[in-house]
XYZ file of C-alpha atoms in Angstrom:
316
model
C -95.785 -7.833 -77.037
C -93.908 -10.842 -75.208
C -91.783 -11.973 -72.124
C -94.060 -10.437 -69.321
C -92.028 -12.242 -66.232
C -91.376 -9.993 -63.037
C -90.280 -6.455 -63.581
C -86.706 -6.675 -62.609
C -86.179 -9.719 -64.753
C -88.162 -8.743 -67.647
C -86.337 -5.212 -68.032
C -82.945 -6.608 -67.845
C -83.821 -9.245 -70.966
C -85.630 -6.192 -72.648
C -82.663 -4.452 -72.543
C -80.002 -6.986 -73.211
C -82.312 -7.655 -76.235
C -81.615 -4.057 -77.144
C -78.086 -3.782 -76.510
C -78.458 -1.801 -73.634
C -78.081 -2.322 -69.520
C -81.125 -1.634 -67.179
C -81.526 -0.865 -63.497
C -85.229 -0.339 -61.879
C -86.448 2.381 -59.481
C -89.506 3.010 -57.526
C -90.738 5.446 -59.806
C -88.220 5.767 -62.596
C -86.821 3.087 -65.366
C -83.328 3.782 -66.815
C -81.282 1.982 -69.110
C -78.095 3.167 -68.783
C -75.513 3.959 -71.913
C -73.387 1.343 -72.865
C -70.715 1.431 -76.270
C -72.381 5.255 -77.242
C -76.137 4.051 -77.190
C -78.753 6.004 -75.582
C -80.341 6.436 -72.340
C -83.883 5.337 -71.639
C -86.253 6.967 -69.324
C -89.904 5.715 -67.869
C -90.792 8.252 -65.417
C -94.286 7.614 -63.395
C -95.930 10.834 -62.865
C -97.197 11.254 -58.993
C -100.568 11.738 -58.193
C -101.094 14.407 -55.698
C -104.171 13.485 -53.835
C -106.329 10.448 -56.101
C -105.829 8.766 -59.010
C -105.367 10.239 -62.005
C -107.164 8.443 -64.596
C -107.230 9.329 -68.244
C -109.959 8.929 -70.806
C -109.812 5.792 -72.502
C -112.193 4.839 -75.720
C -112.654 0.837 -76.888
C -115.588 2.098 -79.678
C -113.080 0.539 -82.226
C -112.501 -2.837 -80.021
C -109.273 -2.244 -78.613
C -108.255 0.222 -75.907
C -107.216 3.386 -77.205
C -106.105 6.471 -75.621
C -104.403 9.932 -76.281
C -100.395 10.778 -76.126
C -97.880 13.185 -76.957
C -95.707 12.378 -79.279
C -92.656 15.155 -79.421
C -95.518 17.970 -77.675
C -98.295 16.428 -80.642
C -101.548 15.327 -79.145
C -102.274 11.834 -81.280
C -103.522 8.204 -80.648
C -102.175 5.272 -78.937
C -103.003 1.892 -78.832
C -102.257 -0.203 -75.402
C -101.288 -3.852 -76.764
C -99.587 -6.508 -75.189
C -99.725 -8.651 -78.660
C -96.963 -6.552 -79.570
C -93.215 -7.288 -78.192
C -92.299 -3.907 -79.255
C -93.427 -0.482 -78.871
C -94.050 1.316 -82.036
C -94.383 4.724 -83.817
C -95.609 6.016 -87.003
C -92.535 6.283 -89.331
C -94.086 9.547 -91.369
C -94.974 11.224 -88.184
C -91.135 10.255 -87.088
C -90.582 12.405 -90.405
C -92.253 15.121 -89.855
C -91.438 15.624 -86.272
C -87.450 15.394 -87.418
C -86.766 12.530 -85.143
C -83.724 10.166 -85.405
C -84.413 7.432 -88.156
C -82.432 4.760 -88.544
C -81.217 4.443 -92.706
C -81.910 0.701 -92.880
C -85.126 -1.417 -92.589
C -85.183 -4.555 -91.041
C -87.890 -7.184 -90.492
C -89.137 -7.071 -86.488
C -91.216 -9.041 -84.742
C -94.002 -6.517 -83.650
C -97.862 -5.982 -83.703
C -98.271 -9.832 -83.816
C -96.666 -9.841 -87.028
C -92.927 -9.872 -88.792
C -93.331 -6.249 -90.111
C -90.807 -3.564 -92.308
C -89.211 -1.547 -89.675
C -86.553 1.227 -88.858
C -85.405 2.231 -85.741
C -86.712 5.381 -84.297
C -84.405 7.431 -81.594
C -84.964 8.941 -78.802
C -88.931 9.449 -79.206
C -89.964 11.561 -76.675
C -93.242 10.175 -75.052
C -95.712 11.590 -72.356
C -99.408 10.025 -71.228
C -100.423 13.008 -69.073
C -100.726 12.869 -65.454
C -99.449 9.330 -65.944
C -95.651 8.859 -67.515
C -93.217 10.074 -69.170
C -91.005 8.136 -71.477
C -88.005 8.745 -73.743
C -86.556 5.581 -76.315
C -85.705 4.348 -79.423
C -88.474 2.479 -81.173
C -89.379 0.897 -84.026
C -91.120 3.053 -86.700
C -93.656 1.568 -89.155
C -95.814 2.739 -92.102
C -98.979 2.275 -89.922
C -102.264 1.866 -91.568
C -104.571 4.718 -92.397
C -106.776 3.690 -89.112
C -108.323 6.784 -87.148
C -109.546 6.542 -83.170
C -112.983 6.541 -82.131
C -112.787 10.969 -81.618
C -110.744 11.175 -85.304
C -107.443 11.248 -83.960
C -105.156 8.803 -86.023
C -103.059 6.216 -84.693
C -99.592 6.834 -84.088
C -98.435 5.346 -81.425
C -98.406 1.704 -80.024
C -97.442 0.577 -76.418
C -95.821 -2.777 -76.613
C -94.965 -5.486 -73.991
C -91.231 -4.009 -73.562
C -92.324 -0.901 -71.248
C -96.385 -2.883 -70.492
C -93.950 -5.211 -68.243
C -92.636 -2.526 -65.852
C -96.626 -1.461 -65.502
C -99.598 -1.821 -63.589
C -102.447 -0.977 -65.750
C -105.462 -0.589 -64.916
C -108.480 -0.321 -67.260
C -112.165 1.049 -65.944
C -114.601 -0.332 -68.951
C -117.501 0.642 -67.292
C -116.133 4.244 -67.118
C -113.885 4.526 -70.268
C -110.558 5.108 -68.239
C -107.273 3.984 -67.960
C -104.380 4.404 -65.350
C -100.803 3.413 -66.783
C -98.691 2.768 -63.010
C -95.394 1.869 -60.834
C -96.580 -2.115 -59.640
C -98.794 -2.189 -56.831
C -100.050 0.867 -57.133
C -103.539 -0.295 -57.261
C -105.252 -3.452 -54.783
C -107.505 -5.870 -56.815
C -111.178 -5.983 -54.803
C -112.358 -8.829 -53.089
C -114.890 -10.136 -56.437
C -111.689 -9.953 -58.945
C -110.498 -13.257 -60.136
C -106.870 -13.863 -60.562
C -105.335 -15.020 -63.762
C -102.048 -16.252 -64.123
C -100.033 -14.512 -66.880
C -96.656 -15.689 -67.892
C -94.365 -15.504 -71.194
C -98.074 -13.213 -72.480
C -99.805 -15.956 -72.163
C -102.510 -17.816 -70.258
C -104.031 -21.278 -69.422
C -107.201 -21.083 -71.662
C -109.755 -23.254 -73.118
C -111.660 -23.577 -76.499
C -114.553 -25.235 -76.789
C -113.947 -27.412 -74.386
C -110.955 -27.993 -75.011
C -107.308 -26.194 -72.808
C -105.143 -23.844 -74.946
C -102.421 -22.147 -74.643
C -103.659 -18.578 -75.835
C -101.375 -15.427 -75.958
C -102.853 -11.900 -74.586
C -103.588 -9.681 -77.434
C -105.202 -6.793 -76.218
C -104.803 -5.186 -79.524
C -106.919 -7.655 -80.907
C -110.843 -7.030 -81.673
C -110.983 -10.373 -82.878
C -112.423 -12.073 -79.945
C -110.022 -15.587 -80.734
C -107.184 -15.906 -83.327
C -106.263 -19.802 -83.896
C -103.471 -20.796 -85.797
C -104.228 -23.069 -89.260
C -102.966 -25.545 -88.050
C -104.921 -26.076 -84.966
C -108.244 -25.532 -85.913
C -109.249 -28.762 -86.814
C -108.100 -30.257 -83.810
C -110.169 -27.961 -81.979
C -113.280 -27.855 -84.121
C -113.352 -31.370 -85.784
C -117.236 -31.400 -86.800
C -117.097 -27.732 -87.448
C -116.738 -26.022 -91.204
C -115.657 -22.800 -92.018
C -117.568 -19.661 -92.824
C -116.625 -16.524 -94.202
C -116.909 -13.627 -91.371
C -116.202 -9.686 -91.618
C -113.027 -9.151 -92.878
C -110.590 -6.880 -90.709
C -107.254 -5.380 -90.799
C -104.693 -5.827 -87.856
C -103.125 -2.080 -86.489
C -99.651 -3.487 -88.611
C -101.462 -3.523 -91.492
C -101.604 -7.301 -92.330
C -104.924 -8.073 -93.697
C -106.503 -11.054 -91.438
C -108.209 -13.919 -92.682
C -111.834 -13.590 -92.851
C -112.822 -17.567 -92.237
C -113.877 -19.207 -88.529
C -116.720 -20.018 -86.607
C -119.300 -18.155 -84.742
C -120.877 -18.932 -81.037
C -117.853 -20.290 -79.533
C -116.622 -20.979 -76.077
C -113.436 -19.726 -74.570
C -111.800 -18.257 -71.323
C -109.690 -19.074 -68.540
C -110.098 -21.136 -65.451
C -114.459 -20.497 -64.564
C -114.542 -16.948 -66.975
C -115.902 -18.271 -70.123
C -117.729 -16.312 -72.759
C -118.960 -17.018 -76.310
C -117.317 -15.141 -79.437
C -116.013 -15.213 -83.000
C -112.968 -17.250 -83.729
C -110.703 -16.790 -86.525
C -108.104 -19.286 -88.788
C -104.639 -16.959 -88.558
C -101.377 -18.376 -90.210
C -99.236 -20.361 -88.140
C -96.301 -18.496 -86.359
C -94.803 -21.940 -84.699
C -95.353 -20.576 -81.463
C -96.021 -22.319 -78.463
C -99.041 -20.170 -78.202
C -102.182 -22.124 -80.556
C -103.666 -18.448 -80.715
C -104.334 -15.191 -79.333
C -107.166 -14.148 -77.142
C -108.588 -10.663 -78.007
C -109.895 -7.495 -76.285
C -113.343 -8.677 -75.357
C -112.817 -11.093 -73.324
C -111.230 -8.364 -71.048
C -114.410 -5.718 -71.284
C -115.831 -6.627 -68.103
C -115.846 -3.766 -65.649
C -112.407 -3.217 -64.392
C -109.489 -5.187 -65.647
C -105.980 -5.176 -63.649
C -102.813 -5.862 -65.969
C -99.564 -6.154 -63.525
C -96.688 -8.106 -65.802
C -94.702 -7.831 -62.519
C -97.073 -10.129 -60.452
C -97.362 -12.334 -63.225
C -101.430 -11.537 -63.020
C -104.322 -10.462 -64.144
C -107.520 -9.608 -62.446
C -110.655 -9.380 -63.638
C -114.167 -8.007 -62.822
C -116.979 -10.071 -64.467
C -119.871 -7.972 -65.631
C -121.987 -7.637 -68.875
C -119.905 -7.454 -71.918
C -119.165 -4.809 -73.954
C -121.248 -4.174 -77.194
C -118.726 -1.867 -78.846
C -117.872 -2.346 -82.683
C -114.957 -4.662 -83.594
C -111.876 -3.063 -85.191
């Protein structure tokens, strides 16, 4: 869930990070076969005559939506906290897809995670893209979407940086894009997102906060830079939660907090999360991007946002 710098840039680096060569179209992404490894596809669907949104649910704090997986309907997860895009590795299984023989650790789902290398998953959003890769297949926790459907599937900043996404709160939709598909409105303020991350500030005070829209946590800051930001402050124990990889979070942090970016501050829930060394002092969750319709376009290094009443839907 990293590296969101303009498209062309960003898919070149994605690829060269996966050993394969890139070239960008207007509607269509391939990576090109290089030394016998595979091709990958992102094909935009066209919209005929409007928009074709698709049903989007955040009842669990985090937008989810549904895919097909090899033709089976299941649950995704849009997050730009993780670099990678992931599947379930027992679905993988049962679907017969490609696994790789050997685990590896990955940096993925905000986390350094068990993984094995998926091929050639074949991926569709309806009415909005089609996609065919290799991607990294995890035991994924036992975590079901707001209708029942179980999590399977997890888009990660790799393919999020060749996107425009746009998410409707207010009316529980989403629209996965080509760039500039879609013209922020005249009341949407612009916030400058580069390397995943924006110019933020905590109580007060500016931070360098990564985008985790996987997050229901509304703040994440690491150990050791909580006291620097929250001097007076002690600890208390809040509801414990489980991240989508699995890794149990810490349960300490502080309640009625303020955070944001630039004149968009709200009060939240922070959490103490190991330190990752990052440059990054933590990751700003979901929530903060609940407010009516939210514009997330990697390629203009932006993202807009339209402030209205918060969401009250149940954390993850």
């Amino acid at each position: 869930m990293n590296m969101l710098y303009a498209r062309a840039f960003f898919l070149g680096l994605a690829a060269l990070l996966m050993g394969r060569t890139a070239s960008l179209h207007a509607q269509e992404v391939t990576q090109s076969p290089e030394h016998g490894e595979e091709t990958v596809t992102l094909e935009f669907l066209p919209a005929r005559d409007s928009i074709n949104w698709l049903a989007m649910s955040t009842a669990r704090g985090a937008p989810t939506f549904r895919v097909r997986i090899d033709g089976v309907e299941v649950c995704g997860l849009f997050d730009t906290g993780s670099a990678r895009t992931i599947v379930d590795l027992d679905f993988a299984r049962e679907r017969g897809l490609r696994i790789s023989d050997f685990s590896r650790p990955a940096q993925a789902l905000g986390a350094e995670i068990s993984a094995r290398r998926v091929w050639a998953v074949p991926v569709e959003v309806p009415n909005q893209f089609r996609l065919q890769s290799s991607m990294f297949g995890i035991d994924m926790p036992d975590i079901a979407c707001a209708d029942g459907m179980p999590l399977k599937f997890v888009l990660g900043s790799e393919f999020i940086a060749v996107m425009q996404i746009v998410v409707d709160n207010t009316n529980k939709r989403i629209l996965f894009s080509a760039g500039g598909r879609v013209t922020p409105s005249g009341n949407m303020v612009r916030l400058d997102w580069q390397d995943n991350a924006v110019a933020g500030m905590v109580n007060g005070r500016p931070a360098r906060l990564k985008v985790d829209t996987g997050s229901a946590t509304d703040l994440l800051i690491e150990a050791a830079h909580m006291e620097s930001f929250f001097p007076d402050s002690v600890l208390i124990n809040l509801p414990a939660s489980t991240a989508a990889s699995g890794r149990r979070e810490e349960n300490t942090g502080l309640v009625d907090i303020e955070y944001g970016v630039g004149d968009h501050v709200i009060t939240g829930r922070v959490k103490r999360v190991s330190d990752n060394h990052d440059p990054a002092v933590g990751n700003i969750g979901y929530r903060f991007f609940s407010n009516g319709v939210t514009i997330f376009d990697a390629g203009q290094g932006a993202i807009w946002l339209q402030p209205q009443e918060l969401s009250d839907d149940e954390p993850l």
